[in-house]
Amino acid sequence: CHVSNEPDLTYSTVLGSCISACIRDRAANVGGMNHFLLAEQSGSAKDRYGASARYGAFAMEQLINKVLSRGTGNKTNLEIKIFGGGKINSALDDVGAKNIEFVRQFLADEGYVVTSEDLGGTYARRVLFKPHSGRAFVRRLDSDAGANVAREEAAIARRRIIVPAPMDDIELF
């Protein structure tokens, strides 16, 4: 998740089944981009990973809050564009469809309207976003590039990352 108001800055990401939201405060010319892998934690991951930007709810809340705090703070000034959710590996569950369903429901529940989107399909995408102007560019990638993205996503899905449990000797006041 990155946020800026720099006029010459462009964020870029490549998406397979992942989702990227590009959000801009049109009054303050502040915008940002996130990229999340999964809609939500499942199974034992809920206990091991904690809040992480790789999961949709955290990634969306983080981006919205950063744009609001650096911008006007007015939710009605936000332009929201969402991308990704492709089914680029037929051997895996349709993670992309779950991600699309999640991001649409999350934004609807929070009262946001999506300005534009490019979701689904059977291809990977490269997304460029200019946070100052809010312009977004999408290139649908050929099958070779999509196959590389699918391999990378499958490798990430197989990894077992263990994050240490939080320490109990912290006192909140």
mmCIF file of C-alpha atoms in Angstrom:
data_model
loop_
_atom_site.group_PDB
_atom_site.id
_atom_site.type_symbol
_atom_site.label_atom_id
_atom_site.label_comp_id
_atom_site.label_asym_id
_atom_site.label_seq_id
_atom_site.Cartn_x
_atom_site.Cartn_y
_atom_site.Cartn_z
ATOM 1 C CA CYS A 1 0.000 0.000 0.000
ATOM 2 C CA HIS A 2 1.504 3.287 -1.133
ATOM 3 C CA VAL A 3 0.016 6.797 -1.092
ATOM 4 C CA SER A 4 1.363 10.028 -2.588
ATOM 5 C CA ASN A 5 0.483 13.391 -4.076
ATOM 6 C CA GLU A 6 3.596 13.640 -6.287
ATOM 7 C CA PRO A 7 2.528 14.825 -9.782
ATOM 8 C CA ASP A 8 5.116 12.752 -11.691
ATOM 9 C CA LEU A 9 4.787 9.505 -9.727
ATOM 10 C CA THR A 10 3.312 6.319 -11.221
ATOM 11 C CA TYR A 11 2.614 3.161 -9.242
ATOM 12 C CA SER A 12 2.735 -0.172 -11.056
ATOM 13 C CA THR A 13 1.763 -3.740 -10.241
ATOM 14 C CA VAL A 14 1.082 -7.023 -12.025
ATOM 15 C CA LEU A 15 -2.066 -8.918 -11.080
ATOM 16 C CA GLY A 16 -3.267 -12.436 -11.659
ATOM 17 C CA SER A 17 -5.985 -13.481 -9.243
ATOM 18 C CA CYS A 18 -4.894 -10.693 -6.900
ATOM 19 C CA ILE A 19 -6.788 -7.424 -6.581
ATOM 20 C CA SER A 20 -5.432 -3.904 -6.643
ATOM 21 C CA ALA A 21 -7.455 -0.898 -5.578
ATOM 22 C CA CYS A 22 -6.462 2.573 -6.741
ATOM 23 C CA ILE A 23 -8.047 5.255 -4.604
ATOM 24 C CA ARG A 24 -7.731 9.025 -4.963
ATOM 25 C CA ASP A 25 -9.035 12.045 -3.084
ATOM 26 C CA ARG A 26 -9.992 14.185 -6.083
ATOM 27 C CA ALA A 27 -10.057 17.428 -4.056
ATOM 28 C CA ALA A 28 -6.577 16.962 -2.571
ATOM 29 C CA ASN A 29 -4.952 15.155 -5.527
ATOM 30 C CA VAL A 30 -3.711 12.438 -3.161
ATOM 31 C CA GLY A 31 -3.987 8.820 -4.185
ATOM 32 C CA GLY A 32 -2.671 5.372 -3.577
ATOM 33 C CA MET A 33 -2.569 1.772 -4.651
ATOM 34 C CA ASN A 34 -2.716 -1.517 -2.768
ATOM 35 C CA HIS A 35 -2.349 -5.117 -3.885
ATOM 36 C CA PHE A 36 -3.781 -8.072 -2.006
ATOM 37 C CA LEU A 37 -3.431 -11.787 -2.601
ATOM 38 C CA LEU A 38 -6.405 -13.247 -0.753
ATOM 39 C CA ALA A 39 -9.775 -11.936 0.355
ATOM 40 C CA GLU A 40 -9.379 -13.221 3.886
ATOM 41 C CA GLN A 41 -7.362 -15.537 6.062
ATOM 42 C CA SER A 42 -8.557 -19.104 6.293
ATOM 43 C CA GLY A 43 -7.993 -22.052 8.587
ATOM 44 C CA SER A 44 -4.922 -21.924 10.800
ATOM 45 C CA ALA A 45 -3.602 -18.851 8.953
ATOM 46 C CA LYS A 46 -6.010 -16.766 11.053
ATOM 47 C CA ASP A 47 -3.953 -17.689 14.095
ATOM 48 C CA ARG A 48 -0.483 -17.446 12.544
ATOM 49 C CA TYR A 49 -0.422 -14.426 10.275
ATOM 50 C CA GLY A 50 -2.369 -11.721 12.093
ATOM 51 C CA ALA A 51 -3.391 -8.568 10.217
ATOM 52 C CA SER A 52 -1.480 -8.452 6.979
ATOM 53 C CA ALA A 53 -1.657 -6.379 3.817
ATOM 54 C CA ARG A 54 -1.729 -9.626 1.830
ATOM 55 C CA TYR A 55 -5.393 -9.950 2.942
ATOM 56 C CA GLY A 56 -8.209 -7.849 1.542
ATOM 57 C CA ALA A 57 -9.813 -6.265 4.592
ATOM 58 C CA PHE A 58 -6.526 -5.017 6.007
ATOM 59 C CA ALA A 59 -5.240 -3.853 2.611
ATOM 60 C CA MET A 60 -8.451 -1.954 1.827
ATOM 61 C CA GLU A 61 -8.723 -0.324 5.256
ATOM 62 C CA GLN A 62 -5.057 0.650 5.170
ATOM 63 C CA LEU A 63 -5.327 2.302 1.745
ATOM 64 C CA ILE A 64 -8.584 4.133 2.456
ATOM 65 C CA ASN A 65 -7.314 5.417 5.819
ATOM 66 C CA LYS A 66 -3.998 6.600 4.356
ATOM 67 C CA VAL A 67 -5.702 8.455 1.502
ATOM 68 C CA LEU A 68 -8.234 10.041 3.860
ATOM 69 C CA SER A 69 -5.571 11.115 6.360
ATOM 70 C CA ARG A 70 -3.308 12.643 3.684
ATOM 71 C CA GLY A 71 -6.257 14.115 1.780
ATOM 72 C CA THR A 72 -9.324 16.077 2.858
ATOM 73 C CA GLY A 73 -10.690 13.366 5.133
ATOM 74 C CA ASN A 74 -13.985 13.522 3.230
ATOM 75 C CA LYS A 75 -15.137 10.103 1.994
ATOM 76 C CA THR A 76 -17.291 11.664 -0.716
ATOM 77 C CA ASN A 77 -14.138 12.955 -2.445
ATOM 78 C CA LEU A 78 -12.782 9.446 -3.074
ATOM 79 C CA GLU A 79 -12.543 7.932 -6.553
ATOM 80 C CA ILE A 80 -12.161 4.170 -6.389
ATOM 81 C CA LYS A 81 -10.906 1.952 -9.192
ATOM 82 C CA ILE A 82 -10.434 -1.806 -8.819
ATOM 83 C CA PHE A 83 -8.507 -4.270 -10.952
ATOM 84 C CA GLY A 84 -7.540 -7.938 -11.164
ATOM 85 C CA GLY A 85 -9.232 -11.120 -10.050
ATOM 86 C CA GLY A 86 -8.346 -13.124 -13.147
ATOM 87 C CA LYS A 87 -8.624 -16.909 -13.305
ATOM 88 C CA ILE A 88 -5.176 -17.463 -14.721
ATOM 89 C CA ASN A 89 -4.629 -21.005 -13.449
ATOM 90 C CA SER A 90 -7.395 -23.467 -14.245
ATOM 91 C CA ALA A 91 -5.870 -26.024 -11.842
ATOM 92 C CA LEU A 92 -6.520 -23.840 -8.792
ATOM 93 C CA ASP A 93 -9.751 -22.744 -7.155
ATOM 94 C CA ASP A 94 -11.109 -19.528 -8.591
ATOM 95 C CA VAL A 95 -9.378 -17.288 -6.056
ATOM 96 C CA GLY A 96 -9.904 -14.334 -8.391
ATOM 97 C CA ALA A 97 -13.696 -14.672 -8.232
ATOM 98 C CA LYS A 98 -13.544 -14.781 -4.416
ATOM 99 C CA ASN A 99 -11.342 -11.683 -4.410
ATOM 100 C CA ILE A 100 -13.747 -9.836 -6.728
ATOM 101 C CA GLU A 101 -16.732 -10.765 -4.583
ATOM 102 C CA PHE A 102 -14.869 -9.634 -1.463
ATOM 103 C CA VAL A 103 -13.739 -6.229 -2.777
ATOM 104 C CA ARG A 104 -17.153 -5.364 -4.203
ATOM 105 C CA GLN A 105 -18.909 -6.355 -0.970
ATOM 106 C CA PHE A 106 -16.356 -4.555 1.206
ATOM 107 C CA LEU A 107 -16.762 -1.293 -0.709
ATOM 108 C CA ALA A 108 -20.572 -1.586 -0.791
ATOM 109 C CA ASP A 109 -20.685 -2.277 2.967
ATOM 110 C CA GLU A 110 -18.563 0.826 3.583
ATOM 111 C CA GLY A 111 -20.834 2.944 1.364
ATOM 112 C CA TYR A 112 -18.336 3.518 -1.451
ATOM 113 C CA VAL A 113 -19.121 3.576 -5.166
ATOM 114 C CA VAL A 114 -16.603 2.148 -7.611
ATOM 115 C CA THR A 115 -15.671 4.692 -10.292
ATOM 116 C CA SER A 116 -14.275 2.094 -12.693
ATOM 117 C CA GLU A 117 -13.055 -1.481 -12.768
ATOM 118 C CA ASP A 118 -11.375 -4.127 -14.890
ATOM 119 C CA LEU A 119 -12.007 -7.446 -13.152
ATOM 120 C CA GLY A 120 -12.152 -11.155 -13.944
ATOM 121 C CA GLY A 121 -11.266 -12.834 -17.205
ATOM 122 C CA THR A 122 -8.566 -15.413 -17.807
ATOM 123 C CA TYR A 123 -5.529 -13.149 -18.108
ATOM 124 C CA ALA A 124 -3.027 -11.306 -15.977
ATOM 125 C CA ARG A 125 -2.858 -7.511 -16.002
ATOM 126 C CA ARG A 126 -0.272 -4.795 -15.544
ATOM 127 C CA VAL A 127 -1.814 -1.769 -13.836
ATOM 128 C CA LEU A 128 -0.275 1.696 -13.766
ATOM 129 C CA PHE A 129 -1.790 4.386 -11.536
ATOM 130 C CA LYS A 130 -0.944 8.085 -11.276
ATOM 131 C CA PRO A 131 -2.049 9.070 -7.751
ATOM 132 C CA HIS A 132 -2.001 12.830 -8.365
ATOM 133 C CA SER A 133 -4.310 12.791 -11.410
ATOM 134 C CA GLY A 134 -6.130 9.516 -10.721
ATOM 135 C CA ARG A 135 -5.412 8.181 -14.220
ATOM 136 C CA ALA A 136 -5.133 4.401 -14.448
ATOM 137 C CA PHE A 137 -3.826 2.298 -17.300
ATOM 138 C CA VAL A 138 -4.366 -1.435 -17.740
ATOM 139 C CA ARG A 139 -2.568 -3.780 -20.096
ATOM 140 C CA ARG A 140 -3.902 -7.296 -20.377
ATOM 141 C CA LEU A 141 -0.905 -9.592 -20.584
ATOM 142 C CA ASP A 142 -0.395 -12.434 -23.046
ATOM 143 C CA SER A 143 -0.624 -16.072 -21.994
ATOM 144 C CA ASP A 144 3.148 -16.438 -21.402
ATOM 145 C CA ALA A 145 3.195 -13.561 -18.934
ATOM 146 C CA GLY A 146 -0.008 -14.879 -17.361
ATOM 147 C CA ALA A 147 1.582 -18.304 -16.951
ATOM 148 C CA ASN A 148 4.522 -16.719 -15.097
ATOM 149 C CA VAL A 149 2.129 -14.878 -12.780
ATOM 150 C CA ALA A 150 0.178 -18.119 -12.211
ATOM 151 C CA ARG A 151 3.394 -19.960 -11.259
ATOM 152 C CA GLU A 152 4.362 -17.194 -8.836
ATOM 153 C CA GLU A 153 0.908 -17.201 -7.222
ATOM 154 C CA ALA A 154 0.974 -21.011 -6.869
ATOM 155 C CA ALA A 155 4.411 -20.805 -5.214
ATOM 156 C CA ILE A 156 3.155 -18.172 -2.773
ATOM 157 C CA ALA A 157 0.102 -20.304 -1.976
ATOM 158 C CA ARG A 158 2.382 -23.277 -1.136
ATOM 159 C CA ARG A 159 4.639 -21.287 1.206
ATOM 160 C CA ARG A 160 4.139 -21.703 4.890
ATOM 161 C CA ILE A 161 5.238 -18.506 6.600
ATOM 162 C CA ILE A 162 5.070 -18.521 10.373
ATOM 163 C CA VAL A 163 4.937 -15.181 12.106
ATOM 164 C CA PRO A 164 5.816 -15.261 15.807
ATOM 165 C CA ALA A 165 2.914 -14.835 18.202
ATOM 166 C CA PRO A 166 2.662 -11.419 19.869
ATOM 167 C CA MET A 167 4.300 -11.086 23.265
ATOM 168 C CA ASP A 168 1.955 -11.062 26.244
ATOM 169 C CA ASP A 169 4.050 -8.673 28.311
ATOM 170 C CA ILE A 170 2.800 -5.562 26.526
ATOM 171 C CA GLU A 171 0.692 -3.238 28.611
ATOM 172 C CA LEU A 172 -1.836 -1.043 26.847
ATOM 173 C CA PHE A 173 -2.833 2.225 28.506
#
